[in-house]
Amino acid sequence: MKLNRNKDFESTPALQLVKCLWEEMLKQDDSELANLTQTPSQFIFEAAKFGNSQFLVELIGRCPDLMYQLDEKGYSIFHIAVLHRHANVFNLIYEIGLTKELFVTCEDEDQKNNMLHLAAKLPQQSRIAIVSGAALQMQRELLWFKEVEKIVQPYFREKKNSNNQTPQELFTEEHKELLKSGEQWMKNTAHSCMLVATIITTIIFAAVFSVPGGNDSSKGLPIHLKETWFQVFVISDAIALSSSSIAILMFLSILTSRYTEDDFLESLPFKLMVGLSTLFVSIITMMVAFSTTLLLAYHDSLNCVTMLTTIVVSIPATLYIMLHYPLLGDIFCSTYHSRFLFKPSKPMF
């Protein structure tokens, strides 16, 4: 995939080989083809297990009956896609139409689990690890459960399996350890960031009462009140104080949250994203306020040392971006970009 990521997947040799072989298979007699479609084809289920949607589209497009096949457990390719969390395969169900009801009502033969029960099960660790952080992993699991819940009939949402568990009860049991890990991860992150935001708030608040250049002895007004750099200092200081205060409130809200399952869907990730963003703004504006203070204090004797000092203050902001941008990007993508996870941009067939 890395070698071919800039190429059209349909033009890759692998898919061309699939097309060629499948065309040869379709040239067989009708009786042989009937036997092929009546017998569960293992390669169809293997493709669904590994999320090879292009392979499935090619085969199902030429022989739609394969879509209705079930494996030895009574699973269709869509059940397998849910079990292994392959959204690209699961999205094919939206292009089927009314016949999708045939798939969502199927149950396995062992434990009488329907498709929503499979969405409630914890997948393999390799599939969970595609999202970083226990809290975001819990969010992705909730997204899957909610999406499958939309397409199943209300009767199956409350139907119990052979273990006398509804899908929601099974989800709670399977994800209780992930829920604890997500809570601990979220609290540790919020606690560390809140400490930084508190320090910034304290520094910025103190800077308001020690304006650069001092005050006029007669009227008590700042000496550099009418200078542009002083206006920049005041604005940046106010933004830094406001943003750091917002960050503290967001992180405090995270620490005092109830940490229910639904909180991980939008509430907690949104608060963490706002907290990290406002913390970044406060660091930037704090550095701007410090730089303008230096320029106001030494504007009559600017030299290389002063300019170098002004440039050096940008290092903390740069480090923050390098260290926390991946986390902020993951939270944003997991919270907002994942809304399009089950909405294919173009038809597959």
GROMACS .gro file of C-alpha atoms in nm:
model
  349
    1MET     CA    1   0.000   0.000   0.000
    2LYS     CA    2   0.289   0.238   0.068
    3LEU     CA    3   0.440   0.170  -0.274
    4ASN     CA    4   0.108   0.217  -0.450
    5ARG     CA    5  -0.045   0.491  -0.240
    6ASN     CA    6  -0.011   0.745  -0.522
    7LYS     CA    7  -0.159   0.513  -0.783
    8ASP     CA    8  -0.515   0.425  -0.867
    9PHE     CA    9  -0.582   0.102  -0.681
   10GLU     CA   10  -0.792  -0.031  -0.968
   11SER     CA   11  -0.483  -0.026  -1.193
   12THR     CA   12  -0.264  -0.231  -0.960
   13PRO     CA   13  -0.148  -0.573  -1.087
   14ALA     CA   14  -0.314  -0.752  -0.796
   15LEU     CA   15  -0.664  -0.632  -0.882
   16GLN     CA   16  -0.604  -0.687  -1.252
   17LEU     CA   17  -0.515  -1.048  -1.171
   18VAL     CA   18  -0.836  -1.084  -0.969
   19LYS     CA   19  -1.041  -0.955  -1.262
   20CYS     CA   20  -0.869  -1.190  -1.503
   21LEU     CA   21  -0.913  -1.499  -1.284
   22TRP     CA   22  -1.273  -1.416  -1.204
   23GLU     CA   23  -1.358  -1.373  -1.571
   24GLU     CA   24  -1.217  -1.721  -1.633
   25MET     CA   25  -1.428  -1.862  -1.351
   26LEU     CA   26  -1.743  -1.703  -1.492
   27LYS     CA   27  -1.678  -1.877  -1.823
   28GLN     CA   28  -1.746  -2.213  -1.659
   29ASP     CA   29  -2.068  -2.402  -1.714
   30ASP     CA   30  -2.383  -2.281  -1.541
   31SER     CA   31  -2.392  -2.594  -1.323
   32GLU     CA   32  -2.036  -2.537  -1.203
   33LEU     CA   33  -2.104  -2.170  -1.138
   34ALA     CA   34  -2.416  -2.261  -0.944
   35ASN     CA   35  -2.214  -2.493  -0.724
   36LEU     CA   36  -1.964  -2.216  -0.671
   37THR     CA   37  -2.224  -1.966  -0.555
   38GLN     CA   38  -2.413  -2.215  -0.338
   39THR     CA   39  -2.103  -2.314  -0.146
   40PRO     CA   40  -1.955  -2.060   0.098
   41SER     CA   41  -1.637  -1.929  -0.058
   42GLN     CA   42  -1.365  -1.893   0.200
   43PHE     CA   43  -1.177  -1.627   0.009
   44ILE     CA   44  -1.478  -1.393   0.032
   45PHE     CA   45  -1.474  -1.413   0.411
   46GLU     CA   46  -1.097  -1.379   0.425
   47ALA     CA   47  -1.124  -1.061   0.218
   48ALA     CA   48  -1.383  -0.923   0.460
   49LYS     CA   49  -1.165  -1.021   0.757
   50PHE     CA   50  -0.870  -0.823   0.624
   51GLY     CA   51  -1.080  -0.532   0.495
   52ASN     CA   52  -1.007  -0.583   0.124
   53SER     CA   53  -1.310  -0.395  -0.005
   54GLN     CA   54  -1.182  -0.359  -0.362
   55PHE     CA   55  -1.153  -0.737  -0.390
   56LEU     CA   56  -1.509  -0.781  -0.264
   57VAL     CA   57  -1.649  -0.512  -0.491
   58GLU     CA   58  -1.493  -0.677  -0.794
   59LEU     CA   59  -1.629  -1.022  -0.711
   60ILE     CA   60  -1.971  -0.919  -0.585
   61GLY     CA   61  -2.019  -0.682  -0.876
   62ARG     CA   62  -1.979  -0.972  -1.118
   63CYS     CA   63  -2.156  -1.233  -0.907
   64PRO     CA   64  -2.399  -1.067  -0.659
   65ASP     CA   65  -2.511  -1.401  -0.512
   66LEU     CA   66  -2.180  -1.427  -0.329
   67MET     CA   67  -2.296  -1.143  -0.107
   68TYR     CA   68  -2.561  -1.364   0.051
   69GLN     CA   69  -2.327  -1.643   0.152
   70LEU     CA   70  -2.270  -1.728   0.517
   71ASP     CA   71  -1.970  -1.894   0.674
   72GLU     CA   72  -1.974  -2.188   0.915
   73LYS     CA   73  -2.072  -1.959   1.204
   74GLY     CA   74  -2.358  -1.802   1.014
   75TYR     CA   75  -2.176  -1.476   0.949
   76SER     CA   76  -2.204  -1.275   0.630
   77ILE     CA   77  -1.920  -1.054   0.507
   78PHE     CA   78  -2.086  -0.763   0.688
   79HIS     CA   79  -2.089  -0.948   1.020
   80ILE     CA   80  -1.720  -1.018   0.974
   81ALA     CA   81  -1.658  -0.652   0.885
   82VAL     CA   82  -1.826  -0.544   1.209
   83LEU     CA   83  -1.642  -0.804   1.414
   84HIS     CA   84  -1.305  -0.692   1.277
   85ARG     CA   85  -1.395  -0.321   1.248
   86HIS     CA   86  -1.346  -0.267   0.874
   87ALA     CA   87  -1.557   0.034   0.784
   88ASN     CA   88  -1.473   0.016   0.413
   89VAL     CA   89  -1.635  -0.328   0.392
   90PHE     CA   90  -1.923  -0.243   0.623
   91ASN     CA   91  -2.013   0.062   0.411
   92LEU     CA   92  -2.104  -0.169   0.125
   93ILE     CA   93  -2.421  -0.251   0.315
   94TYR     CA   94  -2.555   0.099   0.244
   95GLU     CA   95  -2.544   0.032  -0.130
   96ILE     CA   96  -2.748  -0.288  -0.110
   97GLY     CA   97  -3.086  -0.127  -0.046
   98LEU     CA   98  -3.374  -0.309   0.116
   99THR     CA   99  -3.195  -0.643   0.111
  100LYS     CA  100  -2.967  -0.527   0.391
  101GLU     CA  101  -3.243  -0.637   0.632
  102LEU     CA  102  -3.145  -0.995   0.550
  103PHE     CA  103  -2.799  -0.937   0.694
  104VAL     CA  104  -2.874  -0.738   1.008
  105THR     CA  105  -3.126  -0.997   1.129
  106CYS     CA  106  -2.888  -1.294   1.099
  107GLU     CA  107  -2.764  -1.458   1.419
  108ASP     CA  108  -2.476  -1.694   1.472
  109GLU     CA  109  -2.547  -2.053   1.564
  110ASP     CA  110  -2.334  -2.071   1.880
  111GLN     CA  111  -2.440  -1.783   2.101
  112LYS     CA  112  -2.730  -1.630   1.906
  113ASN     CA  113  -2.546  -1.304   1.862
  114ASN     CA  114  -2.691  -1.062   1.611
  115MET     CA  115  -2.492  -0.792   1.433
  116LEU     CA  116  -2.529  -0.548   1.723
  117HIS     CA  117  -2.387  -0.809   1.961
  118LEU     CA  118  -2.083  -0.835   1.734
  119ALA     CA  119  -2.042  -0.458   1.744
  120ALA     CA  120  -2.052  -0.481   2.124
  121LYS     CA  121  -1.763  -0.728   2.135
  122LEU     CA  122  -1.409  -0.605   2.185
  123PRO     CA  123  -1.209  -0.660   1.864
  124GLN     CA  124  -0.852  -0.776   1.837
  125GLN     CA  125  -0.584  -0.553   1.984
  126SER     CA  126  -0.440  -0.483   1.639
  127ARG     CA  127  -0.772  -0.330   1.533
  128ILE     CA  128  -0.808  -0.128   1.851
  129ALA     CA  129  -0.454   0.009   1.819
  130ILE     CA  130  -0.530   0.187   1.491
  131VAL     CA  131  -0.646   0.474   1.714
  132SER     CA  132  -0.400   0.617   1.967
  133GLY     CA  133  -0.498   0.659   2.331
  134ALA     CA  134  -0.742   0.452   2.535
  135ALA     CA  135  -0.999   0.732   2.545
  136LEU     CA  136  -1.004   0.768   2.166
  137GLN     CA  137  -1.016   0.390   2.129
  138MET     CA  138  -1.324   0.386   2.349
  139GLN     CA  139  -1.471   0.663   2.135
  140ARG     CA  140  -1.416   0.461   1.817
  141GLU     CA  141  -1.583   0.156   1.973
  142LEU     CA  142  -1.884   0.367   2.066
  143LEU     CA  143  -1.903   0.502   1.712
  144TRP     CA  144  -1.920   0.148   1.576
  145PHE     CA  145  -2.186   0.043   1.823
  146LYS     CA  146  -2.402   0.349   1.755
  147GLU     CA  147  -2.371   0.305   1.377
  148VAL     CA  148  -2.476  -0.059   1.380
  149GLU     CA  149  -2.754   0.027   1.622
  150LYS     CA  150  -2.899   0.262   1.358
  151ILE     CA  151  -2.948  -0.009   1.097
  152VAL     CA  152  -3.079  -0.294   1.312
  153GLN     CA  153  -3.446  -0.321   1.396
  154PRO     CA  154  -3.555  -0.203   1.744
  155TYR     CA  155  -3.636  -0.562   1.840
  156PHE     CA  156  -3.273  -0.671   1.796
  157ARG     CA  157  -3.143  -0.384   2.012
  158GLU     CA  158  -3.294  -0.544   2.318
  159LYS     CA  159  -3.276  -0.909   2.214
  160LYS     CA  160  -3.065  -1.128   2.440
  161ASN     CA  161  -2.814  -1.387   2.326
  162SER     CA  162  -2.761  -1.734   2.470
  163ASN     CA  163  -2.577  -1.577   2.766
  164ASN     CA  164  -2.888  -1.371   2.845
  165GLN     CA  165  -2.716  -1.046   2.751
  166THR     CA  166  -2.851  -0.759   2.546
  167PRO     CA  167  -2.605  -0.585   2.309
  168GLN     CA  168  -2.568  -0.293   2.550
  169GLU     CA  169  -2.495  -0.524   2.843
  170LEU     CA  170  -2.240  -0.712   2.635
  171PHE     CA  171  -2.075  -0.386   2.529
  172THR     CA  172  -2.044  -0.272   2.890
  173GLU     CA  173  -1.891  -0.601   3.000
  174GLU     CA  174  -1.648  -0.628   2.708
  175HIS     CA  175  -1.527  -0.267   2.735
  176LYS     CA  176  -1.506  -0.221   3.110
  177GLU     CA  177  -1.125  -0.246   3.113
  178LEU     CA  178  -1.092  -0.013   2.814
  179LEU     CA  179  -1.326   0.230   2.993
  180LYS     CA  180  -1.100   0.230   3.300
  181SER     CA  181  -0.789   0.279   3.087
  182GLY     CA  182  -0.956   0.563   2.900
  183GLU     CA  183  -1.056   0.731   3.223
  184GLN     CA  184  -0.703   0.706   3.363
  185TRP     CA  185  -0.548   0.830   3.038
  186MET     CA  186  -0.785   1.126   3.022
  187LYS     CA  187  -0.727   1.221   3.386
  188ASN     CA  188  -0.348   1.202   3.358
  189THR     CA  189  -0.346   1.416   3.045
  190ALA     CA  190  -0.585   1.673   3.191
  191HIS     CA  191  -0.395   1.691   3.520
  192SER     CA  192  -0.059   1.755   3.353
  193CYS     CA  193  -0.196   2.017   3.115
  194MET     CA  194  -0.392   2.187   3.392
  195LEU     CA  195  -0.071   2.232   3.591
  196VAL     CA  196   0.093   2.409   3.297
  197ALA     CA  197  -0.213   2.628   3.237
  198THR     CA  198  -0.221   2.728   3.605
  199ILE     CA  199   0.144   2.835   3.595
  200ILE     CA  200   0.083   3.043   3.282
  201THR     CA  201  -0.222   3.209   3.438
  202THR     CA  202  -0.022   3.304   3.747
  203ILE     CA  203   0.261   3.455   3.541
  204ILE     CA  204   0.031   3.647   3.307
  205PHE     CA  205  -0.181   3.781   3.592
  206ALA     CA  206   0.128   3.915   3.766
  207ALA     CA  207   0.253   4.074   3.442
  208VAL     CA  208  -0.054   4.300   3.427
  209PHE     CA  209   0.060   4.488   3.740
  210SER     CA  210   0.421   4.530   3.622
  211VAL     CA  211   0.379   4.696   3.283
  212PRO     CA  212   0.698   4.749   3.083
  213GLY     CA  213   0.859   5.091   3.126
  214GLY     CA  214   0.671   5.169   3.448
  215ASN     CA  215   0.406   5.432   3.511
  216ASP     CA  216   0.401   5.808   3.496
  217SER     CA  217   0.454   5.953   3.845
  218SER     CA  218   0.205   6.236   3.793
  219LYS     CA  219  -0.098   6.054   3.650
  220GLY     CA  220  -0.003   5.693   3.711
  221LEU     CA  221  -0.048   5.600   3.348
  222PRO     CA  222   0.197   5.367   3.169
  223ILE     CA  223   0.482   5.557   3.008
  224HIS     CA  224   0.456   5.364   2.680
  225LEU     CA  225   0.077   5.380   2.670
  226LYS     CA  226   0.055   5.530   2.319
  227GLU     CA  227   0.319   5.310   2.161
  228THR     CA  228   0.217   5.028   1.927
  229TRP     CA  229   0.426   4.766   2.104
  230PHE     CA  230   0.251   4.846   2.431
  231GLN     CA  231  -0.086   4.784   2.270
  232VAL     CA  232   0.046   4.452   2.142
  233PHE     CA  233   0.159   4.369   2.496
  234VAL     CA  234  -0.182   4.447   2.647
  235ILE     CA  235  -0.374   4.249   2.385
  236SER     CA  236  -0.145   3.946   2.399
  237ASP     CA  237  -0.148   3.949   2.780
  238ALA     CA  238  -0.528   3.962   2.786
  239ILE     CA  239  -0.558   3.678   2.534
  240ALA     CA  240  -0.304   3.468   2.726
  241LEU     CA  241  -0.492   3.519   3.054
  242SER     CA  242  -0.829   3.442   2.897
  243SER     CA  243  -0.715   3.134   2.704
  244SER     CA  244  -0.523   2.986   2.997
  245SER     CA  245  -0.828   3.036   3.220
  246ILE     CA  246  -1.047   2.857   2.965
  247ALA     CA  247  -0.792   2.576   2.951
  248ILE     CA  248  -0.804   2.541   3.330
  249LEU     CA  249  -1.184   2.522   3.324
  250MET     CA  250  -1.180   2.259   3.048
  251PHE     CA  251  -0.925   2.040   3.225
  252LEU     CA  252  -1.107   2.083   3.555
  253SER     CA  253  -1.430   1.976   3.386
  254ILE     CA  254  -1.253   1.664   3.257
  255LEU     CA  255  -1.121   1.576   3.602
  256THR     CA  256  -1.467   1.610   3.758
  257SER     CA  257  -1.652   1.426   3.481
  258ARG     CA  258  -1.868   1.120   3.555
  259TYR     CA  259  -1.682   0.912   3.293
  260THR     CA  260  -1.983   0.727   3.161
  261GLU     CA  261  -1.959   0.546   2.830
  262ASP     CA  262  -2.138   0.819   2.637
  263ASP     CA  263  -1.902   1.084   2.776
  264PHE     CA  264  -1.624   0.935   2.564
  265LEU     CA  265  -1.824   0.981   2.245
  266GLU     CA  266  -1.807   1.361   2.218
  267SER     CA  267  -1.803   1.538   2.556
  268LEU     CA  268  -1.460   1.438   2.689
  269PRO     CA  269  -1.271   1.451   2.355
  270PHE     CA  270  -1.421   1.794   2.280
  271LYS     CA  271  -1.318   1.930   2.621
  272LEU     CA  272  -0.967   1.792   2.583
  273MET     CA  273  -0.937   1.938   2.233
  274VAL     CA  274  -1.052   2.282   2.350
  275GLY     CA  275  -0.820   2.264   2.651
  276LEU     CA  276  -0.514   2.176   2.442
  277SER     CA  277  -0.598   2.441   2.182
  278THR     CA  278  -0.645   2.721   2.435
  279LEU     CA  279  -0.331   2.612   2.618
  280PHE     CA  280  -0.139   2.645   2.293
  281VAL     CA  281  -0.285   2.994   2.236
  282SER     CA  282  -0.188   3.099   2.588
  283ILE     CA  283   0.171   2.983   2.537
  284ILE     CA  284   0.196   3.170   2.206
  285THR     CA  285   0.051   3.493   2.341
  286MET     CA  286   0.263   3.470   2.658
  287MET     CA  287   0.574   3.455   2.440
  288VAL     CA  288   0.447   3.752   2.237
  289ALA     CA  289   0.391   3.950   2.557
  290PHE     CA  290   0.745   3.868   2.673
  291SER     CA  291   0.893   3.973   2.338
  292THR     CA  292   0.709   4.305   2.334
  293THR     CA  293   0.826   4.370   2.689
  294LEU     CA  294   1.186   4.330   2.576
  295LEU     CA  295   1.131   4.559   2.277
  296LEU     CA  296   0.972   4.827   2.493
  297ALA     CA  297   1.240   4.805   2.762
  298TYR     CA  298   1.537   4.813   2.521
  299HIS     CA  299   1.394   4.994   2.217
  300ASP     CA  300   1.662   5.262   2.246
  301SER     CA  301   1.947   5.012   2.247
  302LEU     CA  302   1.846   4.722   2.028
  303ASN     CA  303   2.135   4.488   1.956
  304CYS     CA  304   2.196   4.131   1.846
  305VAL     CA  305   2.152   3.998   2.198
  306THR     CA  306   1.809   4.156   2.233
  307MET     CA  307   1.694   4.031   1.894
  308LEU     CA  308   1.832   3.684   1.964
  309THR     CA  309   1.651   3.672   2.296
  310THR     CA  310   1.327   3.766   2.122
  311ILE     CA  311   1.374   3.485   1.871
  312VAL     CA  312   1.464   3.228   2.137
  313VAL     CA  313   1.130   3.277   2.314
  314SER     CA  314   0.959   3.112   2.017
  315ILE     CA  315   1.125   2.779   2.103
  316PRO     CA  316   0.870   2.679   2.373
  317ALA     CA  317   0.582   2.736   2.134
  318THR     CA  318   0.758   2.534   1.866
  319LEU     CA  319   0.825   2.250   2.109
  320TYR     CA  320   0.463   2.250   2.217
  321ILE     CA  321   0.349   2.214   1.856
  322MET     CA  322   0.594   1.932   1.791
  323LEU     CA  323   0.503   1.742   2.109
  324HIS     CA  324   0.128   1.794   2.127
  325TYR     CA  325   0.015   1.848   1.771
  326PRO     CA  326  -0.004   1.471   1.700
  327LEU     CA  327  -0.233   1.426   2.000
  328LEU     CA  328  -0.445   1.728   1.906
  329GLY     CA  329  -0.465   1.603   1.548
  330ASP     CA  330  -0.570   1.256   1.662
  331ILE     CA  331  -0.844   1.400   1.882
  332PHE     CA  332  -0.976   1.623   1.604
  333CYS     CA  333  -0.974   1.344   1.345
  334SER     CA  334  -1.127   1.092   1.583
  335THR     CA  335  -1.403   1.331   1.692
  336TYR     CA  336  -1.499   1.503   1.369
  337HIS     CA  337  -1.340   1.323   1.075
  338SER     CA  338  -1.471   0.989   1.206
  339ARG     CA  339  -1.824   1.117   1.143
  340PHE     CA  340  -1.755   1.039   0.778
  341LEU     CA  341  -1.622   0.693   0.861
  342PHE     CA  342  -1.953   0.534   0.767
  343LYS     CA  343  -2.034   0.773   0.484
  344PRO     CA  344  -1.846   0.664   0.172
  345SER     CA  345  -1.753   0.957  -0.050
  346LYS     CA  346  -1.840   0.773  -0.371
  347PRO     CA  347  -2.034   0.459  -0.467
  348MET     CA  348  -1.828   0.140  -0.462
  349PHE     CA  349  -2.036  -0.047  -0.718
   0.00000   0.00000   0.00000
